PDB file of C-alpha atoms and ligand atoms in Angstrom:
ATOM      1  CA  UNK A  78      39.454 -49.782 -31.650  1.00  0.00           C
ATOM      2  CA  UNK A  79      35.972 -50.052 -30.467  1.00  0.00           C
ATOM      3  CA  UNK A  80      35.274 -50.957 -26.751  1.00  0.00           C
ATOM      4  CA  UNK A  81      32.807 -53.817 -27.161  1.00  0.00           C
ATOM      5  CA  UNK A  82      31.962 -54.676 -23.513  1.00  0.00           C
ATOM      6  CA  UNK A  83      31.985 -50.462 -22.801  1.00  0.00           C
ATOM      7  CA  UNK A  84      29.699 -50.051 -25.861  1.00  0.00           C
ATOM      8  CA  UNK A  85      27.098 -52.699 -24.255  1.00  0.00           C
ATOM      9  CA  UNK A  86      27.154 -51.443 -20.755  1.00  0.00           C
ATOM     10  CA  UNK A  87      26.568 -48.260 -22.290  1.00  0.00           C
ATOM     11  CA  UNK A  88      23.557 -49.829 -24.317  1.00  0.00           C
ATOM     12  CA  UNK A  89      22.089 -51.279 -21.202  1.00  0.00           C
ATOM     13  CA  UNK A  90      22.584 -47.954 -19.081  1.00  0.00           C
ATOM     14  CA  UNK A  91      20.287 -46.287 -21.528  1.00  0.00           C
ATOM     15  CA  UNK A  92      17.670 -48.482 -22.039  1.00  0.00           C
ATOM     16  CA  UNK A  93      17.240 -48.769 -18.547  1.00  0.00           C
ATOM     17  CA  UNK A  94      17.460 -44.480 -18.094  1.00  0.00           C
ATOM     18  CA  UNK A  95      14.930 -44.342 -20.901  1.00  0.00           C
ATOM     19  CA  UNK A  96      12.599 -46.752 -19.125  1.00  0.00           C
ATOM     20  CA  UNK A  97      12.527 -44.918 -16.152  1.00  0.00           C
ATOM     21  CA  UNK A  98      12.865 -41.445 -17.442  1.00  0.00           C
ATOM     22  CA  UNK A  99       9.915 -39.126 -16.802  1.00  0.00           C
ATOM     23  CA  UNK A 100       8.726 -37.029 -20.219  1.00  0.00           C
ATOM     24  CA  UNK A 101      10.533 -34.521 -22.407  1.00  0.00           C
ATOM     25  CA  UNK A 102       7.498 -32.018 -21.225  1.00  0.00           C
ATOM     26  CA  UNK A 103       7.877 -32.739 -17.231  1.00  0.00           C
ATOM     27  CA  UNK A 104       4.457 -34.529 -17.021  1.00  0.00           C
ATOM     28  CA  UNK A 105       5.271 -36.989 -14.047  1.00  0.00           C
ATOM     29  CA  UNK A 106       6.954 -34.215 -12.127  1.00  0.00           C
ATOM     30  CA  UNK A 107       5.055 -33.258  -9.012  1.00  0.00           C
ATOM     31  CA  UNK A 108       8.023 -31.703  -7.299  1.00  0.00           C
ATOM     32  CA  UNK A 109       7.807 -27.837  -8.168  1.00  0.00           C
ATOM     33  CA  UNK A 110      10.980 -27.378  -8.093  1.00  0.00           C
ATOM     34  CA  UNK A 111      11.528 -30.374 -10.179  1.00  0.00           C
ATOM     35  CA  UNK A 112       9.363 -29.485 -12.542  1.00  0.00           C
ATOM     36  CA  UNK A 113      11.012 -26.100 -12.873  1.00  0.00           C
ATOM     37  CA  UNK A 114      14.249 -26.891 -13.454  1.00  0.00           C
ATOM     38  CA  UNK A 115      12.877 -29.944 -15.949  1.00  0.00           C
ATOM     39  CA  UNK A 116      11.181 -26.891 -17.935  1.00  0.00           C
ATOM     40  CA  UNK A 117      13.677 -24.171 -17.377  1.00  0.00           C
ATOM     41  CA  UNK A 118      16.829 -26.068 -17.733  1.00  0.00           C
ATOM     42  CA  UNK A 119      17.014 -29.266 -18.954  1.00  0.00           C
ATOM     43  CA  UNK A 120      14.238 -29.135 -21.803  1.00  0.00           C
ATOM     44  CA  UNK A 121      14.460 -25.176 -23.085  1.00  0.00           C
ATOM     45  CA  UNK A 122      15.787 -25.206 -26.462  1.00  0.00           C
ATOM     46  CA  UNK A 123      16.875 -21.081 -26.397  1.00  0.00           C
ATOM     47  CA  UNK A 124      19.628 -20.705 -28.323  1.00  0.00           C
ATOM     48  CA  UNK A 125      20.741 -16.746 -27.125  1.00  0.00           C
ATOM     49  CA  UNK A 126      23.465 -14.854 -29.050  1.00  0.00           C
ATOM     50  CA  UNK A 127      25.846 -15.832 -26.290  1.00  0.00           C
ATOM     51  CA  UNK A 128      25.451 -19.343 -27.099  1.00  0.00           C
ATOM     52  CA  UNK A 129      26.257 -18.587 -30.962  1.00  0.00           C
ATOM     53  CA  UNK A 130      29.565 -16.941 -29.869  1.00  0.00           C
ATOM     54  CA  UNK A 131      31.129 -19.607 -28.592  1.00  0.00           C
ATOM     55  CA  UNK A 132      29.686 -22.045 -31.040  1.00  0.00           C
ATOM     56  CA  UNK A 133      31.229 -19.846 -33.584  1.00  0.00           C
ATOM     57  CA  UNK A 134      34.589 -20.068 -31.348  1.00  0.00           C
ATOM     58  CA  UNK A 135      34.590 -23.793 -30.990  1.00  0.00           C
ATOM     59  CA  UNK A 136      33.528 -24.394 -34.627  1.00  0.00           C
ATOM     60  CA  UNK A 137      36.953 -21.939 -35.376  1.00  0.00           C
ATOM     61  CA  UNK A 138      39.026 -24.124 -33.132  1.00  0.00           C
ATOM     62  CA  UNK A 139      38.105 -27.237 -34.389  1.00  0.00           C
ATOM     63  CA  UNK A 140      39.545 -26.361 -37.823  1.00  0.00           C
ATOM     64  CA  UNK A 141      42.994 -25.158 -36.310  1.00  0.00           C
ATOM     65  CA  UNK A 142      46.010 -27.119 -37.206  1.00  0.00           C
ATOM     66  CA  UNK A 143      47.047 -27.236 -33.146  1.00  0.00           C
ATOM     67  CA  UNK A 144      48.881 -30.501 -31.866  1.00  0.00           C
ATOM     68  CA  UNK A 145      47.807 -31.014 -28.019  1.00  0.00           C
ATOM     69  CA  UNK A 146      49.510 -32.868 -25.661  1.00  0.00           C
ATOM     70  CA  UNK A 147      47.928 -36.057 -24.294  1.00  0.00           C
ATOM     71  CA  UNK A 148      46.817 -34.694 -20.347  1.00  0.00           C
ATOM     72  CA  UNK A 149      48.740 -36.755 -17.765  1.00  0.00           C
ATOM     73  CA  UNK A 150      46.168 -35.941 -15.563  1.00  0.00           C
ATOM     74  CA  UNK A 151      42.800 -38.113 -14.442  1.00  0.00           C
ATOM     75  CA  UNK A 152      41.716 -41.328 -15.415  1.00  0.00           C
ATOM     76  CA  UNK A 153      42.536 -40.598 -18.720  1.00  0.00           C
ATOM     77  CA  UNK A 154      41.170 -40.437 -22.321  1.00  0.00           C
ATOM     78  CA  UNK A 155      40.018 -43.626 -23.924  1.00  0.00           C
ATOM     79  CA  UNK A 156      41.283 -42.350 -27.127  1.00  0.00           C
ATOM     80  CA  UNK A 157      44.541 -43.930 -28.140  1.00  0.00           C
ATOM     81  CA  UNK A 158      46.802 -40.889 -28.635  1.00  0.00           C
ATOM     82  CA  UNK A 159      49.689 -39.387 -27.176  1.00  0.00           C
ATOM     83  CA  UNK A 160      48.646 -36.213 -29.448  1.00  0.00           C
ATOM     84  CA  UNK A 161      46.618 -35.204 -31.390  1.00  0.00           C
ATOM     85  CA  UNK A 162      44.797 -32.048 -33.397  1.00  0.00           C
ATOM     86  CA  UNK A 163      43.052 -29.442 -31.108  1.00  0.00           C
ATOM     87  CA  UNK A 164      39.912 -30.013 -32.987  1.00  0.00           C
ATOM     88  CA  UNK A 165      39.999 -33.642 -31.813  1.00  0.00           C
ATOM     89  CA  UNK A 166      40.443 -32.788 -27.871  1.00  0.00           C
ATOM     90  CA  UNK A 167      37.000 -30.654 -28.031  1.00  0.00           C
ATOM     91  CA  UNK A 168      35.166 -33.296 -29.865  1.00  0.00           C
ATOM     92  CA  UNK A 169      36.224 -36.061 -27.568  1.00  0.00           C
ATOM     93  CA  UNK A 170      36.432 -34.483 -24.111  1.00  0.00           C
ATOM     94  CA  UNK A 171      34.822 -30.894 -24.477  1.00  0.00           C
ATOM     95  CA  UNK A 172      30.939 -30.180 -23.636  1.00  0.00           C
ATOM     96  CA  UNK A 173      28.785 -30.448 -26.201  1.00  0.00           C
ATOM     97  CA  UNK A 174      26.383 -27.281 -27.500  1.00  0.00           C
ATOM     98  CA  UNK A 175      23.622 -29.853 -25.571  1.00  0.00           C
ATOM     99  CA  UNK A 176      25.534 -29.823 -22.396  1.00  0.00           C
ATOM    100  CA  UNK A 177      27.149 -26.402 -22.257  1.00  0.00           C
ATOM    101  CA  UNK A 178      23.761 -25.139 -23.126  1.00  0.00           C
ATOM    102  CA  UNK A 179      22.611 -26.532 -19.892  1.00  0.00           C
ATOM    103  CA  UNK A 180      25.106 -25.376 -17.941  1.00  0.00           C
ATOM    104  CA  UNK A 181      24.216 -22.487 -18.899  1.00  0.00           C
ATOM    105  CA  UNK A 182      20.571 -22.493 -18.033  1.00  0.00           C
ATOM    106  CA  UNK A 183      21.566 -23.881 -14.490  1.00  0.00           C
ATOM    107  CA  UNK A 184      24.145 -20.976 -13.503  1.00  0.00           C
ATOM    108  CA  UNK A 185      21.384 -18.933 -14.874  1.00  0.00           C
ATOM    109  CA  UNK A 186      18.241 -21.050 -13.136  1.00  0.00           C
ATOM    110  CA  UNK A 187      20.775 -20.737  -9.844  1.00  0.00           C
ATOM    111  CA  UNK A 188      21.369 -17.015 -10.460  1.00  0.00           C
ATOM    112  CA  UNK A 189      25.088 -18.527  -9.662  1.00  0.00           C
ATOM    113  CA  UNK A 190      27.797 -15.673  -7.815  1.00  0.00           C
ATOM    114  CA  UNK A 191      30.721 -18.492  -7.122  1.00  0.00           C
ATOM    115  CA  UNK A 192      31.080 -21.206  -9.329  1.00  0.00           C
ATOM    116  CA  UNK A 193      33.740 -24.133  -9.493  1.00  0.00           C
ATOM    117  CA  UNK A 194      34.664 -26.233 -11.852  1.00  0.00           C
ATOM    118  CA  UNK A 195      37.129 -28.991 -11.945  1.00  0.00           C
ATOM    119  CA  UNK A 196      38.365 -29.584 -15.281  1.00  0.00           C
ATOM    120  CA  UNK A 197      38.759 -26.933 -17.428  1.00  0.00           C
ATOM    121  CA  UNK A 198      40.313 -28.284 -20.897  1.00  0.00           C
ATOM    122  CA  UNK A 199      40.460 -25.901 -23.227  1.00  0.00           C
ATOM    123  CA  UNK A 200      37.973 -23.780 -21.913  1.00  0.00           C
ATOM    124  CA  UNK A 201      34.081 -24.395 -23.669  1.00  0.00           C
ATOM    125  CA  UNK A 202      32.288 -25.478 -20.334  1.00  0.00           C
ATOM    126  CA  UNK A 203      34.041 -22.681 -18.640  1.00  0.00           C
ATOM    127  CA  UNK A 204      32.743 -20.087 -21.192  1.00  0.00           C
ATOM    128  CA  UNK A 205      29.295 -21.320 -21.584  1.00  0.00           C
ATOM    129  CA  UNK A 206      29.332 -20.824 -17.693  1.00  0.00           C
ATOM    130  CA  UNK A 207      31.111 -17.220 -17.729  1.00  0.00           C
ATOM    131  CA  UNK A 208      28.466 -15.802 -20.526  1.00  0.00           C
ATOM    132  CA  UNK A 209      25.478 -17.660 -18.355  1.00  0.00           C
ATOM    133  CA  UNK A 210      26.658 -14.888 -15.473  1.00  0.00           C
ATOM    134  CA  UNK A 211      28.789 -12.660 -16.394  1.00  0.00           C
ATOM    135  CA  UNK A 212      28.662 -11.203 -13.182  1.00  0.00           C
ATOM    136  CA  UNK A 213      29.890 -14.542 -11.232  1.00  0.00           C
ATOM    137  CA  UNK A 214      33.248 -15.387  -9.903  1.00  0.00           C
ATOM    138  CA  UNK A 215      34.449 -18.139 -11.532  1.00  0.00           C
ATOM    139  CA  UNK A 216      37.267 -20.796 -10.427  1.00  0.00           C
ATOM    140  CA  UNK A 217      38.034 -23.400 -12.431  1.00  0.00           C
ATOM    141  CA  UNK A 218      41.271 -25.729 -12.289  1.00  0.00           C
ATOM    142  CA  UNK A 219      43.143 -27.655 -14.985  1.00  0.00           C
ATOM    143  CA  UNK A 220      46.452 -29.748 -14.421  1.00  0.00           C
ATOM    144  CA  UNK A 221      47.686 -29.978 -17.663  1.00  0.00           C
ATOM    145  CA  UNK A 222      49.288 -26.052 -18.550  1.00  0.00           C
ATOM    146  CA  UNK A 223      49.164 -26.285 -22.274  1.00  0.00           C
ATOM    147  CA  UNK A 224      45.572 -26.531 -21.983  1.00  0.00           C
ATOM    148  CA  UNK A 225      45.454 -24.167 -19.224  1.00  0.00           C
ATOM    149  CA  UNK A 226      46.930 -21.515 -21.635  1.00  0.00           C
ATOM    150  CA  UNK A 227      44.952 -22.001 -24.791  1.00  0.00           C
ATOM    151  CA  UNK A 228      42.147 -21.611 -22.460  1.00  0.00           C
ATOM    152  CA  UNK A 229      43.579 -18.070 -20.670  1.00  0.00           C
ATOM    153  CA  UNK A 230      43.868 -16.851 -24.550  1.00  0.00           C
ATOM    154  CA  UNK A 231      40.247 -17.954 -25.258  1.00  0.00           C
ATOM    155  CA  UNK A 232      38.832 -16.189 -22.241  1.00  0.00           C
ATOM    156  CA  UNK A 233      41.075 -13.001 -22.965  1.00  0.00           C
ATOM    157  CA  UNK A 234      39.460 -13.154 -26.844  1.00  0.00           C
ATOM    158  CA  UNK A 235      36.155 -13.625 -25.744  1.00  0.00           C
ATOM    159  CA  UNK A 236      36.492 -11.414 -23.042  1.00  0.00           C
ATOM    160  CA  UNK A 237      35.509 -13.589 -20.253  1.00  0.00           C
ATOM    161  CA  UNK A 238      36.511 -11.397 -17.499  1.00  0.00           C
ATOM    162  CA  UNK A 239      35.242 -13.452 -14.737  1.00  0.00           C
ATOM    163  CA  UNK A 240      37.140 -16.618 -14.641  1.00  0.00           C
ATOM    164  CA  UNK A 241      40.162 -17.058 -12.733  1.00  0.00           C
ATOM    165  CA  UNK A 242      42.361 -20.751 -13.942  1.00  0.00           C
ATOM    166  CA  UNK A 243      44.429 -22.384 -11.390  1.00  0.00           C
ATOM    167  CA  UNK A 244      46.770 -24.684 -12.737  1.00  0.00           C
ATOM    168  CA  UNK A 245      48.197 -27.984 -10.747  1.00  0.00           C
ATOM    169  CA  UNK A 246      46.584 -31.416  -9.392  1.00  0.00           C
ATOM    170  CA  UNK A 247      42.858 -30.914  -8.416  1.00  0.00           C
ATOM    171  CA  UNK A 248      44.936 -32.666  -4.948  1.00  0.00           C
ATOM    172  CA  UNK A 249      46.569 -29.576  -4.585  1.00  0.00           C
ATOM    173  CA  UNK A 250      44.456 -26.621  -6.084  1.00  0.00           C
ATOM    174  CA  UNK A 251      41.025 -27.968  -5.003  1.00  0.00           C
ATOM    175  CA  UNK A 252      42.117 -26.605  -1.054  1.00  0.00           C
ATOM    176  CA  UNK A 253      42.873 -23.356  -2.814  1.00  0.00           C
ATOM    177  CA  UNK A 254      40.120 -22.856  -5.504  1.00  0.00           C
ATOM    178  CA  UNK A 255      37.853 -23.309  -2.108  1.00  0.00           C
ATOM    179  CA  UNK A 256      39.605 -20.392  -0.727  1.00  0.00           C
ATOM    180  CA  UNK A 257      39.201 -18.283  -3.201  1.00  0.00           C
ATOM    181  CA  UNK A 258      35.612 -18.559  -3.123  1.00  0.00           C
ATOM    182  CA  UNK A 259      33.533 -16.975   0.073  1.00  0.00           C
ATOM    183  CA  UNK A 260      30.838 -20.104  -0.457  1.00  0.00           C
ATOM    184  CA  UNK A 261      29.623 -22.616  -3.487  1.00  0.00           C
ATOM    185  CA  UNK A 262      26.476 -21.935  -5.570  1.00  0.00           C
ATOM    186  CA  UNK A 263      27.445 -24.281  -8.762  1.00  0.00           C
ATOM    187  CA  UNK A 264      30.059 -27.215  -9.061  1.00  0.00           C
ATOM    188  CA  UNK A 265      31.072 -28.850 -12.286  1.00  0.00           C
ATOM    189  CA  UNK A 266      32.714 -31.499 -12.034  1.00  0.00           C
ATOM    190  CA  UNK A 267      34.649 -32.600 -15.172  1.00  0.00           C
ATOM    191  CA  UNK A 268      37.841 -34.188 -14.649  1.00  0.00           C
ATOM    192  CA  UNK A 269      39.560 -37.029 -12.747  1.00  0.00           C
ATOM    193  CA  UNK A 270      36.734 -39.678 -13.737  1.00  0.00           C
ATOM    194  CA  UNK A 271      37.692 -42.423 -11.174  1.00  0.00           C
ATOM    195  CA  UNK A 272      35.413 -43.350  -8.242  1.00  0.00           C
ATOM    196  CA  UNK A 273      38.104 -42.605  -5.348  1.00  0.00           C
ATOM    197  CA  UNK A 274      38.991 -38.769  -6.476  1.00  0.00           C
ATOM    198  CA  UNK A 275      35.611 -38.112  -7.451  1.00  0.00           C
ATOM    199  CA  UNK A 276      34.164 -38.699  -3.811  1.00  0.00           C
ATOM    200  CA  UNK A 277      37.320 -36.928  -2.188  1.00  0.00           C
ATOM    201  CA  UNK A 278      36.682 -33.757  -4.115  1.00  0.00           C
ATOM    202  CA  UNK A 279      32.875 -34.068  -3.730  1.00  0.00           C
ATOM    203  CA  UNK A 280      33.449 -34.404   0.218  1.00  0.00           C
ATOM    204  CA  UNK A 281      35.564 -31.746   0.043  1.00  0.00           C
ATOM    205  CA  UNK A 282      33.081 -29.443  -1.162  1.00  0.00           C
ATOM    206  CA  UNK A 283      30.463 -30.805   1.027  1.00  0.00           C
ATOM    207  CA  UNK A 284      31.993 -27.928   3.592  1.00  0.00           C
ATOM    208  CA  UNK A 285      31.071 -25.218   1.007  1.00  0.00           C
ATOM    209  CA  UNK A 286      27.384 -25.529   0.340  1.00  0.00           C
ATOM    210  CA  UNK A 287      24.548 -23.931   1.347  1.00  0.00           C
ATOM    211  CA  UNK A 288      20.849 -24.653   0.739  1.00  0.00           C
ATOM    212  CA  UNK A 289      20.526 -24.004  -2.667  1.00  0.00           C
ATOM    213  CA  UNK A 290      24.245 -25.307  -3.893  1.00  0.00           C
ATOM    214  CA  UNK A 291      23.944 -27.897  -6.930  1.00  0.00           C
ATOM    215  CA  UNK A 292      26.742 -30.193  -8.212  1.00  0.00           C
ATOM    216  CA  UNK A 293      27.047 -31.021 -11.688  1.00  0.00           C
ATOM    217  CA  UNK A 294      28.874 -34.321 -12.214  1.00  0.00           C
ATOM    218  CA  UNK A 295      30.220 -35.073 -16.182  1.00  0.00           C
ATOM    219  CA  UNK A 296      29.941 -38.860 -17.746  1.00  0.00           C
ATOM    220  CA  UNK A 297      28.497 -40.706 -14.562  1.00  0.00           C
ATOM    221  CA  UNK A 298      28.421 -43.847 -16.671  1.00  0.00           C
ATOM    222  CA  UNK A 299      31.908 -43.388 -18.243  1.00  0.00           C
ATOM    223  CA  UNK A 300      32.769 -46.730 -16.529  1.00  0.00           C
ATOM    224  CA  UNK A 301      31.259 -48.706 -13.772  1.00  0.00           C
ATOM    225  CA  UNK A 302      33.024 -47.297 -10.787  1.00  0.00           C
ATOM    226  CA  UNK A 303      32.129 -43.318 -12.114  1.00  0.00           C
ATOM    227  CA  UNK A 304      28.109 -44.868 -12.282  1.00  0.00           C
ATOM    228  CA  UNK A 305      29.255 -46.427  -8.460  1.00  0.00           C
ATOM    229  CA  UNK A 306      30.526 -42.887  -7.031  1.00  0.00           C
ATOM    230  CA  UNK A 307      27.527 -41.834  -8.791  1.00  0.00           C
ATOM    231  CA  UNK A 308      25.275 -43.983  -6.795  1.00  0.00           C
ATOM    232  CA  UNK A 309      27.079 -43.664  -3.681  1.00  0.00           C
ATOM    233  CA  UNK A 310      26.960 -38.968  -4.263  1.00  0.00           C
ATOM    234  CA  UNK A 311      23.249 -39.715  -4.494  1.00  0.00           C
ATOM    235  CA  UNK A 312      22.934 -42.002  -1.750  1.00  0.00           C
ATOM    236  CA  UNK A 313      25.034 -39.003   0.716  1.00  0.00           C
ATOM    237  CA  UNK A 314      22.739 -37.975   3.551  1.00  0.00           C
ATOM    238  CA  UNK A 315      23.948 -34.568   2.692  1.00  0.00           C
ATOM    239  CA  UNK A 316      21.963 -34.460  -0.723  1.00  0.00           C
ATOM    240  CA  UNK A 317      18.094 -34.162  -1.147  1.00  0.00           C
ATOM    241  CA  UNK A 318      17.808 -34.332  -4.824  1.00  0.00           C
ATOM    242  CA  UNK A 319      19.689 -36.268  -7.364  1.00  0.00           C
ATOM    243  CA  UNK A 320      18.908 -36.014 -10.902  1.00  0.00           C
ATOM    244  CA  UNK A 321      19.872 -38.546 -13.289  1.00  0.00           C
ATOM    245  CA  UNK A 322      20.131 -37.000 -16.855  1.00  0.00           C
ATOM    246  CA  UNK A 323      21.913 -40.281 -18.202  1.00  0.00           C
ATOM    247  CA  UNK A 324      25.584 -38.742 -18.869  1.00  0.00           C
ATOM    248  CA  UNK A 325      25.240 -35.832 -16.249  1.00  0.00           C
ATOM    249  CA  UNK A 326      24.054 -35.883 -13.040  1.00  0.00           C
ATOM    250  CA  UNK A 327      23.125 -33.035 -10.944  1.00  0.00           C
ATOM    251  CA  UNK A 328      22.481 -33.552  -6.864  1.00  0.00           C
ATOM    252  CA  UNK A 329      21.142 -30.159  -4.756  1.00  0.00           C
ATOM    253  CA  UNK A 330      20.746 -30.131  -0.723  1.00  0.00           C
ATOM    254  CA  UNK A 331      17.695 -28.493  -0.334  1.00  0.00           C
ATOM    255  CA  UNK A 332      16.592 -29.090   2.820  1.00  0.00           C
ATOM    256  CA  UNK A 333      13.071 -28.156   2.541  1.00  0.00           C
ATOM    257  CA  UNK A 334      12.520 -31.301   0.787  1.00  0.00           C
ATOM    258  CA  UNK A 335      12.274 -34.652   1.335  1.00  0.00           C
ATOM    259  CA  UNK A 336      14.844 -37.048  -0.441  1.00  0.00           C
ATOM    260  CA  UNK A 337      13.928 -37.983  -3.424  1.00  0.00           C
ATOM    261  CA  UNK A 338      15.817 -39.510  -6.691  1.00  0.00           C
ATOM    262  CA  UNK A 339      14.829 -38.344 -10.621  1.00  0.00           C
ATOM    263  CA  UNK A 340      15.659 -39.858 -13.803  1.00  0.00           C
ATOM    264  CA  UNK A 341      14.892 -37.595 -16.189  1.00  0.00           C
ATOM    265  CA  UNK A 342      14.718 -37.714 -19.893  1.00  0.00           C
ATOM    266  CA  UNK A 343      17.434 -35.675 -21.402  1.00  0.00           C
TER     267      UNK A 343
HETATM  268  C1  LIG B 494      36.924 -33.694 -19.765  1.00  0.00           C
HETATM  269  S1  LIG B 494      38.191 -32.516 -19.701  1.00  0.00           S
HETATM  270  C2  LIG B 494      37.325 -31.041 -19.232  1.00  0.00           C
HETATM  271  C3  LIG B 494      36.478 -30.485 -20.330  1.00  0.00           C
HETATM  272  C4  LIG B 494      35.914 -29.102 -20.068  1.00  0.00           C
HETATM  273  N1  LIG B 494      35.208 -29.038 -18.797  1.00  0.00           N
HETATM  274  C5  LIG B 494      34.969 -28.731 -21.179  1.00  0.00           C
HETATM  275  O1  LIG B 494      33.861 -29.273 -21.205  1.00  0.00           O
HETATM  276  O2  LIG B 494      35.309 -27.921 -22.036  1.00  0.00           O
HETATM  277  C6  LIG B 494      38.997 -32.940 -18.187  1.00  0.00           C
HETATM  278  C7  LIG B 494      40.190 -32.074 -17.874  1.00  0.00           C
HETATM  279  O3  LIG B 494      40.503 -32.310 -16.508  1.00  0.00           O
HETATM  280  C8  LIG B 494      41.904 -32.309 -16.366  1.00  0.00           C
HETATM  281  N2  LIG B 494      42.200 -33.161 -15.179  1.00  0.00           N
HETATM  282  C9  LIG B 494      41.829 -34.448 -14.998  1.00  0.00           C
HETATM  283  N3  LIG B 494      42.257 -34.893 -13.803  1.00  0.00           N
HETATM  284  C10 LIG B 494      42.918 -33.871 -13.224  1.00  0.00           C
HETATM  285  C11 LIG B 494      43.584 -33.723 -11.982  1.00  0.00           C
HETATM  286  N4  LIG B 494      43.648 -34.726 -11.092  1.00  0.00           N
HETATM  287  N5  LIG B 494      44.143 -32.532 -11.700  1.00  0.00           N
HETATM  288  C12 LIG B 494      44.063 -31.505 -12.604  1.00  0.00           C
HETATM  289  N6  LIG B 494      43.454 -31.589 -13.799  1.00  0.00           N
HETATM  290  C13 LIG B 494      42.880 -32.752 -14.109  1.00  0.00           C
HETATM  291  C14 LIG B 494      42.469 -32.895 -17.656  1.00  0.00           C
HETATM  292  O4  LIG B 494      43.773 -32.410 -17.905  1.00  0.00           O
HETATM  293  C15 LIG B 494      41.434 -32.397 -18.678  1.00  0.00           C
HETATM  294  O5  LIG B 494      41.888 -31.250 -19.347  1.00  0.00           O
END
């Protein structure tokens, strides 16, 4: 059934994110590092042979015949299913070759060593991010252990070497996944979309950053308290630079900068 009143919100939220967007080029951008990571990761188009792999690997998963288990974990899917085909799961909650393209230009843009990520599904985020640097340390945690496990084989197929999955509540592996990494260069956060959560785990990390850290936050306006923690991450006199990409949104702590907000057009 189609969400009427989400479906408007959502029509509102982007009119008013294209209206203030700056260009597809980065014309409007006087920040240089702005206007670097506009260029170098939100607008390149690259497509590497990396890329194709998994492409290739999530366009063979999506035919498979594999019944998953709804998650009982996070605010949970707004599709009505207790189960349903694997192929379905990446379409409705995986990144897309848009977004995990990204993600890979940022680990890459960051020249990333210890990445987190909080959510990992079945695994397509957390490959785009392995194959961005292979050479990373990679943590990323997932309640639900079916998924967990379909993801382990993925990473063993593609060998993805680097990523270490830690299953249990983000309340109780979040503490550990921390400890496992000496510092934080890249967050993703990508599960759990409910204000109260999202701000506990983003405070949590707070203690982990350094200058150049960035946070990656999935479907910001997914509902109006995820746009609120949104606004409220942005807001955090910890953060310098928040970038609004419409579903994404990406906040660094450079402290050679001044505070300053960006909606750019994605
Ligand atoms: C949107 S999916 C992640 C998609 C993945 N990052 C990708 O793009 O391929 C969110 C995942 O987070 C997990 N999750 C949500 N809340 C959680 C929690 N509190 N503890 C552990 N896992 C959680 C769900 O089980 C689900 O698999």
């Amino acid at each position: 059934m189609i969400d009427v009143t989400n479906s408007v919100r959502l029509a509102q939220g982007f009119m008013a994110y294209k209206m203030s967007s700056k260009s597809s080029a980065g014309h409007g951008i006087h920040s240089p590092l702005i206007y670097s990571f506009a260029r170098e990761v939100v607008h390149k188009k690259e497509r590497d042979s990396y890329i194709n792999e998994i492409e290739w690997y999530r366009d063979w998963q999506l035919q498979s015949p594999l019944i998953i288990k709804k998650s009982r974990h996070g605010a949970g899917s707004k599709l009505p299913y207790n189960e349903m085909p694997i192929g379905k799961l990446i379409r409705s909650s995986s990144v897309s070759p848009k977004h995990g393209g990204f993600l890979y230009r940022l680990a890459k843009w960051l020249n990333a060593k210890y990445i987190l990520e909080l959510g990992t599904s079945v695994g397509i985020s957390t490959m785009y991010l392995s194959g961005a640097q292979p050479h990373a340390k990679i943590v990323s945690l997932e309640g639900d252990c079916q998924r967990a496990l379909l993801a382990k084989h993925s990473f063993d197929y593609m060998q993805c070497d680097n990523i270490e999955v830690i299953e249990g509540d983000f309340d109780v592996t979040l503490p550990t996944g921390l400890d496992r990494l000496p510092t934080l260069d890249m967050v993703f956060f990508d599960g759990n979309h409910s204000a109260e959560p999202t701000l506990r785990y983003f405070k949590q990390c707070l203690g982990h950053i350094h200058n150049n850290t960035a946070f990656v936050f999935d479907d910001i306006r997914w509902s109006n308290e995820m746009y609120r923690a949104w606004q409220v991450i942005a807001q955090h006199s910890s953060v310098t630079v928040s970038i609004d990409l419409f579903s994404l949104g990406v906040v660094l702590f450079r402290k050679d900068i001044p505070k300053q907000h960006f909606v750019i057009n994605f």
